[in-house]
Amino acid sequence: MSSLAPLQSIRFCILLALAKAPMCGADIERQIMEDSRSSIYIHFTTIYKTLKSLKQKGLITQASRPYSLLFGHPTTTYQLTNQGQRILKNEILRLKSALTIANQRITE
């Protein structure tokens, strides 16, 4: 697989949010809250530190439309790279497998 597997929860949440569409950090924060039905909150400073790390690892990149206007000022928009999509898909498969095993053990 990858040296990134298994993904840390925050990385998974961010990549999953970006799988929907390119987003800025504030939109990622909102998407994570929506995806988790408000059960996961990640502080914006943690999101931006993680975005920097994901960008350095080649999993995300600045979107071709680099800025969106939010709160009256420009913000950087990020998107998944092909490598980021592969890593996310692999993590989803890993989690599905773990859930299958968990469900089998619970019903035994």
Short mmCIF file of N, CA and C in Angstrom, two decimals:
data_model
loop_
_atom_site.label_atom_id
_atom_site.label_comp_id
_atom_site.label_asym_id
_atom_site.label_seq_id
_atom_site.Cartn_x
_atom_site.Cartn_y
_atom_site.Cartn_z
N MET A 1 0.83 -1.19 0.00
CA MET A 1 0.00 0.00 0.00
C MET A 1 0.86 1.24 0.00
N SER A 2 0.90 1.93 1.12
CA SER A 2 1.63 3.19 1.19
C SER A 2 2.15 3.39 2.60
N SER A 3 3.19 4.21 2.71
CA SER A 3 3.69 4.54 4.04
C SER A 3 2.69 5.40 4.80
N LEU A 4 1.66 5.89 4.12
CA LEU A 4 0.65 6.72 4.76
C LEU A 4 -0.51 5.88 5.31
N ALA A 5 -0.51 4.58 5.02
CA ALA A 5 -1.62 3.74 5.47
C ALA A 5 -1.29 3.13 6.82
N PRO A 6 -2.19 3.05 7.76
CA PRO A 6 -3.51 3.67 7.67
C PRO A 6 -3.41 5.20 7.85
N LEU A 7 -4.33 5.89 7.23
CA LEU A 7 -4.35 7.35 7.34
C LEU A 7 -4.77 7.78 8.74
N GLN A 8 -4.18 8.85 9.22
CA GLN A 8 -4.66 9.46 10.45
C GLN A 8 -6.07 9.98 10.17
N SER A 9 -6.91 9.98 11.19
CA SER A 9 -8.32 10.39 11.02
C SER A 9 -8.46 11.76 10.37
N ILE A 10 -7.65 12.72 10.81
CA ILE A 10 -7.77 14.08 10.26
C ILE A 10 -7.42 14.09 8.77
N ARG A 11 -6.40 13.34 8.38
CA ARG A 11 -6.04 13.28 6.96
C ARG A 11 -7.16 12.65 6.15
N PHE A 12 -7.74 11.59 6.69
CA PHE A 12 -8.86 10.93 6.01
C PHE A 12 -10.01 11.91 5.84
N CYS A 13 -10.38 12.61 6.90
CA CYS A 13 -11.50 13.57 6.84
C CYS A 13 -11.26 14.65 5.81
N ILE A 14 -10.05 15.17 5.74
CA ILE A 14 -9.73 16.24 4.78
C ILE A 14 -9.77 15.70 3.35
N LEU A 15 -9.14 14.55 3.12
CA LEU A 15 -9.16 13.98 1.77
C LEU A 15 -10.59 13.65 1.34
N LEU A 16 -11.39 13.13 2.27
CA LEU A 16 -12.78 12.81 1.95
C LEU A 16 -13.57 14.07 1.59
N ALA A 17 -13.33 15.15 2.32
CA ALA A 17 -14.00 16.42 2.00
C ALA A 17 -13.60 16.89 0.61
N LEU A 18 -12.31 16.82 0.29
CA LEU A 18 -11.83 17.28 -1.01
C LEU A 18 -12.25 16.37 -2.15
N ALA A 19 -12.67 15.14 -1.84
CA ALA A 19 -13.18 14.24 -2.88
C ALA A 19 -14.49 14.78 -3.45
N LYS A 20 -15.18 15.60 -2.69
CA LYS A 20 -16.45 16.20 -3.15
C LYS A 20 -16.19 17.30 -4.18
N ALA A 21 -15.21 18.16 -3.89
CA ALA A 21 -14.90 19.29 -4.76
C ALA A 21 -13.70 20.03 -4.20
N PRO A 22 -13.01 20.84 -5.02
CA PRO A 22 -11.95 21.70 -4.49
C PRO A 22 -12.54 22.65 -3.45
N MET A 23 -11.81 22.87 -2.37
CA MET A 23 -12.32 23.71 -1.28
C MET A 23 -11.19 24.47 -0.61
N CYS A 24 -11.56 25.56 0.05
CA CYS A 24 -10.64 26.28 0.92
C CYS A 24 -10.75 25.67 2.32
N GLY A 25 -9.88 26.05 3.21
CA GLY A 25 -9.85 25.49 4.55
C GLY A 25 -11.16 25.62 5.30
N ALA A 26 -11.80 26.78 5.21
CA ALA A 26 -13.07 26.99 5.91
C ALA A 26 -14.16 26.07 5.37
N ASP A 27 -14.17 25.87 4.06
CA ASP A 27 -15.14 24.96 3.46
C ASP A 27 -14.86 23.51 3.86
N ILE A 28 -13.58 23.16 3.98
CA ILE A 28 -13.20 21.81 4.43
C ILE A 28 -13.72 21.60 5.85
N GLU A 29 -13.52 22.60 6.71
CA GLU A 29 -14.00 22.51 8.10
C GLU A 29 -15.51 22.26 8.13
N ARG A 30 -16.25 23.02 7.33
CA ARG A 30 -17.71 22.85 7.28
C ARG A 30 -18.10 21.49 6.72
N GLN A 31 -17.37 21.03 5.69
CA GLN A 31 -17.69 19.74 5.07
C GLN A 31 -17.46 18.60 6.05
N ILE A 32 -16.38 18.68 6.83
CA ILE A 32 -16.11 17.64 7.84
C ILE A 32 -17.23 17.61 8.87
N MET A 33 -17.68 18.77 9.30
CA MET A 33 -18.79 18.84 10.26
C MET A 33 -20.05 18.21 9.65
N GLU A 34 -20.31 18.53 8.38
CA GLU A 34 -21.49 17.97 7.71
C GLU A 34 -21.35 16.45 7.54
N ASP A 35 -20.19 16.00 7.06
CA ASP A 35 -19.98 14.57 6.83
C ASP A 35 -20.10 13.76 8.12
N SER A 36 -19.67 14.34 9.22
CA SER A 36 -19.67 13.62 10.50
C SER A 36 -20.94 13.90 11.32
N ARG A 37 -21.87 14.62 10.73
CA ARG A 37 -23.10 15.02 11.43
C ARG A 37 -22.75 15.73 12.74
N SER A 38 -21.76 16.60 12.63
CA SER A 38 -21.28 17.45 13.74
C SER A 38 -20.60 16.69 14.86
N SER A 39 -20.19 15.44 14.63
CA SER A 39 -19.52 14.69 15.69
C SER A 39 -18.00 14.88 15.66
N ILE A 40 -17.49 15.44 14.56
CA ILE A 40 -16.05 15.70 14.46
C ILE A 40 -15.85 17.18 14.20
N TYR A 41 -15.08 17.81 15.09
CA TYR A 41 -14.69 19.21 14.88
C TYR A 41 -13.17 19.26 14.86
N ILE A 42 -12.64 19.84 13.83
CA ILE A 42 -11.19 20.01 13.72
C ILE A 42 -10.91 21.51 13.63
N HIS A 43 -10.14 22.01 14.55
CA HIS A 43 -9.83 23.44 14.60
C HIS A 43 -9.12 23.86 13.31
N PHE A 44 -9.42 25.06 12.85
CA PHE A 44 -8.89 25.52 11.57
C PHE A 44 -7.36 25.53 11.53
N THR A 45 -6.70 25.80 12.66
CA THR A 45 -5.22 25.78 12.62
C THR A 45 -4.71 24.36 12.36
N THR A 46 -5.38 23.37 12.91
CA THR A 46 -5.02 21.97 12.66
C THR A 46 -5.28 21.61 11.21
N ILE A 47 -6.37 22.10 10.67
CA ILE A 47 -6.69 21.84 9.26
C ILE A 47 -5.58 22.41 8.37
N TYR A 48 -5.18 23.66 8.62
CA TYR A 48 -4.17 24.28 7.76
C TYR A 48 -2.79 23.62 7.91
N LYS A 49 -2.44 23.18 9.12
CA LYS A 49 -1.18 22.44 9.29
C LYS A 49 -1.23 21.13 8.52
N THR A 50 -2.37 20.46 8.57
CA THR A 50 -2.51 19.19 7.87
C THR A 50 -2.54 19.40 6.36
N LEU A 51 -3.19 20.47 5.89
CA LEU A 51 -3.19 20.78 4.46
C LEU A 51 -1.75 20.97 3.96
N LYS A 52 -0.95 21.67 4.74
CA LYS A 52 0.45 21.88 4.37
C LYS A 52 1.18 20.55 4.24
N SER A 53 0.97 19.66 5.19
CA SER A 53 1.60 18.34 5.17
C SER A 53 1.12 17.51 3.98
N LEU A 54 -0.18 17.52 3.74
CA LEU A 54 -0.74 16.76 2.61
C LEU A 54 -0.22 17.29 1.28
N LYS A 55 -0.04 18.59 1.20
CA LYS A 55 0.50 19.20 -0.02
C LYS A 55 1.96 18.79 -0.22
N GLN A 56 2.74 18.79 0.86
CA GLN A 56 4.15 18.38 0.78
C GLN A 56 4.28 16.91 0.36
N LYS A 57 3.32 16.08 0.76
CA LYS A 57 3.35 14.66 0.43
C LYS A 57 2.76 14.38 -0.96
N GLY A 58 2.27 15.41 -1.63
CA GLY A 58 1.74 15.25 -2.98
C GLY A 58 0.33 14.70 -3.05
N LEU A 59 -0.42 14.74 -1.94
CA LEU A 59 -1.78 14.21 -1.94
C LEU A 59 -2.82 15.26 -2.33
N ILE A 60 -2.46 16.52 -2.14
CA ILE A 60 -3.33 17.62 -2.57
C ILE A 60 -2.46 18.66 -3.26
N THR A 61 -3.12 19.53 -3.97
CA THR A 61 -2.43 20.64 -4.63
C THR A 61 -3.34 21.85 -4.60
N GLN A 62 -2.76 22.99 -4.88
CA GLN A 62 -3.56 24.19 -5.00
C GLN A 62 -4.41 24.04 -6.26
N ALA A 63 -5.68 24.36 -6.17
CA ALA A 63 -6.59 24.21 -7.30
C ALA A 63 -6.21 25.15 -8.43
N SER A 64 -6.61 24.78 -9.63
CA SER A 64 -6.30 25.63 -10.78
C SER A 64 -6.94 27.00 -10.64
N ARG A 65 -8.04 27.04 -9.93
CA ARG A 65 -8.64 28.31 -9.55
C ARG A 65 -8.14 28.57 -8.14
N PRO A 66 -6.97 29.20 -8.01
CA PRO A 66 -6.26 29.21 -6.73
C PRO A 66 -6.94 29.96 -5.60
N TYR A 67 -7.85 30.84 -5.89
CA TYR A 67 -8.45 31.61 -4.81
C TYR A 67 -9.95 31.63 -4.93
N SER A 68 -10.61 31.56 -3.79
CA SER A 68 -12.05 31.81 -3.75
C SER A 68 -12.25 32.99 -2.82
N LEU A 69 -13.27 33.74 -3.06
CA LEU A 69 -13.53 34.90 -2.22
C LEU A 69 -14.43 34.49 -1.06
N LEU A 70 -13.88 34.50 0.12
CA LEU A 70 -14.61 34.10 1.31
C LEU A 70 -14.41 35.17 2.37
N PHE A 71 -15.47 35.59 2.98
CA PHE A 71 -15.40 36.62 4.02
C PHE A 71 -14.73 37.89 3.52
N GLY A 72 -14.85 38.15 2.22
CA GLY A 72 -14.33 39.39 1.66
C GLY A 72 -12.85 39.39 1.35
N HIS A 73 -12.17 38.26 1.47
CA HIS A 73 -10.75 38.21 1.12
C HIS A 73 -10.44 36.88 0.42
N PRO A 74 -9.37 36.87 -0.38
CA PRO A 74 -9.05 35.66 -1.13
C PRO A 74 -8.54 34.54 -0.21
N THR A 75 -8.91 33.31 -0.54
CA THR A 75 -8.43 32.15 0.21
C THR A 75 -7.93 31.10 -0.78
N THR A 76 -6.93 30.34 -0.38
CA THR A 76 -6.39 29.30 -1.23
C THR A 76 -7.35 28.12 -1.27
N THR A 77 -7.56 27.60 -2.46
CA THR A 77 -8.43 26.45 -2.67
C THR A 77 -7.57 25.24 -2.99
N TYR A 78 -7.90 24.10 -2.39
CA TYR A 78 -7.12 22.86 -2.56
C TYR A 78 -7.96 21.81 -3.27
N GLN A 79 -7.25 20.88 -3.92
CA GLN A 79 -7.92 19.76 -4.57
C GLN A 79 -7.05 18.51 -4.44
N LEU A 80 -7.68 17.35 -4.58
CA LEU A 80 -6.95 16.09 -4.52
C LEU A 80 -6.08 15.92 -5.76
N THR A 81 -4.93 15.31 -5.59
CA THR A 81 -4.12 14.88 -6.73
C THR A 81 -4.52 13.44 -7.04
N ASN A 82 -4.01 12.90 -8.14
CA ASN A 82 -4.27 11.49 -8.46
C ASN A 82 -3.77 10.59 -7.34
N GLN A 83 -2.60 10.91 -6.79
CA GLN A 83 -2.06 10.13 -5.68
C GLN A 83 -2.98 10.23 -4.46
N GLY A 84 -3.49 11.41 -4.19
CA GLY A 84 -4.41 11.60 -3.07
C GLY A 84 -5.67 10.78 -3.24
N GLN A 85 -6.19 10.72 -4.47
CA GLN A 85 -7.38 9.91 -4.74
C GLN A 85 -7.09 8.43 -4.51
N ARG A 86 -5.92 7.96 -4.96
CA ARG A 86 -5.55 6.55 -4.75
C ARG A 86 -5.42 6.22 -3.27
N ILE A 87 -4.76 7.10 -2.53
CA ILE A 87 -4.58 6.89 -1.09
C ILE A 87 -5.94 6.84 -0.39
N LEU A 88 -6.83 7.75 -0.75
CA LEU A 88 -8.17 7.79 -0.15
C LEU A 88 -8.94 6.51 -0.48
N LYS A 89 -8.92 6.08 -1.73
CA LYS A 89 -9.62 4.85 -2.12
C LYS A 89 -9.06 3.65 -1.37
N ASN A 90 -7.74 3.56 -1.24
CA ASN A 90 -7.13 2.46 -0.50
C ASN A 90 -7.55 2.47 0.97
N GLU A 91 -7.63 3.64 1.55
CA GLU A 91 -8.04 3.75 2.95
C GLU A 91 -9.50 3.34 3.11
N ILE A 92 -10.34 3.73 2.17
CA ILE A 92 -11.75 3.33 2.22
C ILE A 92 -11.88 1.81 2.14
N LEU A 93 -11.11 1.18 1.26
CA LEU A 93 -11.12 -0.28 1.16
C LEU A 93 -10.64 -0.92 2.46
N ARG A 94 -9.60 -0.36 3.07
CA ARG A 94 -9.08 -0.88 4.32
C ARG A 94 -10.13 -0.78 5.42
N LEU A 95 -10.82 0.36 5.48
CA LEU A 95 -11.85 0.55 6.50
C LEU A 95 -13.05 -0.38 6.27
N LYS A 96 -13.43 -0.56 5.00
CA LYS A 96 -14.53 -1.49 4.69
C LYS A 96 -14.19 -2.90 5.17
N SER A 97 -12.96 -3.32 4.92
CA SER A 97 -12.52 -4.65 5.34
C SER A 97 -12.56 -4.77 6.87
N ALA A 98 -12.09 -3.75 7.56
CA ALA A 98 -12.11 -3.76 9.02
C ALA A 98 -13.54 -3.82 9.55
N LEU A 99 -14.46 -3.08 8.91
CA LEU A 99 -15.86 -3.10 9.33
C LEU A 99 -16.50 -4.46 9.09
N THR A 100 -16.16 -5.11 7.99
CA THR A 100 -16.68 -6.44 7.70
C THR A 100 -16.26 -7.41 8.80
N ILE A 101 -14.99 -7.38 9.17
CA ILE A 101 -14.48 -8.24 10.23
C ILE A 101 -15.17 -7.91 11.56
N ALA A 102 -15.31 -6.63 11.86
CA ALA A 102 -15.95 -6.21 13.10
C ALA A 102 -17.40 -6.70 13.16
N ASN A 103 -18.13 -6.55 12.06
CA ASN A 103 -19.52 -7.00 12.01
C ASN A 103 -19.63 -8.52 12.18
N GLN A 104 -18.71 -9.27 11.59
CA GLN A 104 -18.71 -10.72 11.74
C GLN A 104 -18.48 -11.11 13.19
N ARG A 105 -17.56 -10.45 13.84
CA ARG A 105 -17.24 -10.79 15.22
C ARG A 105 -18.35 -10.41 16.18
N ILE A 106 -19.02 -9.32 15.89
CA ILE A 106 -20.11 -8.86 16.77
C ILE A 106 -21.30 -9.81 16.67
N THR A 107 -21.55 -10.34 15.47
CA THR A 107 -22.72 -11.21 15.28
C THR A 107 -22.43 -12.66 15.64
N GLU A 108 -21.18 -13.01 15.94
CA GLU A 108 -20.87 -14.39 16.30
C GLU A 108 -21.36 -14.74 17.68
#
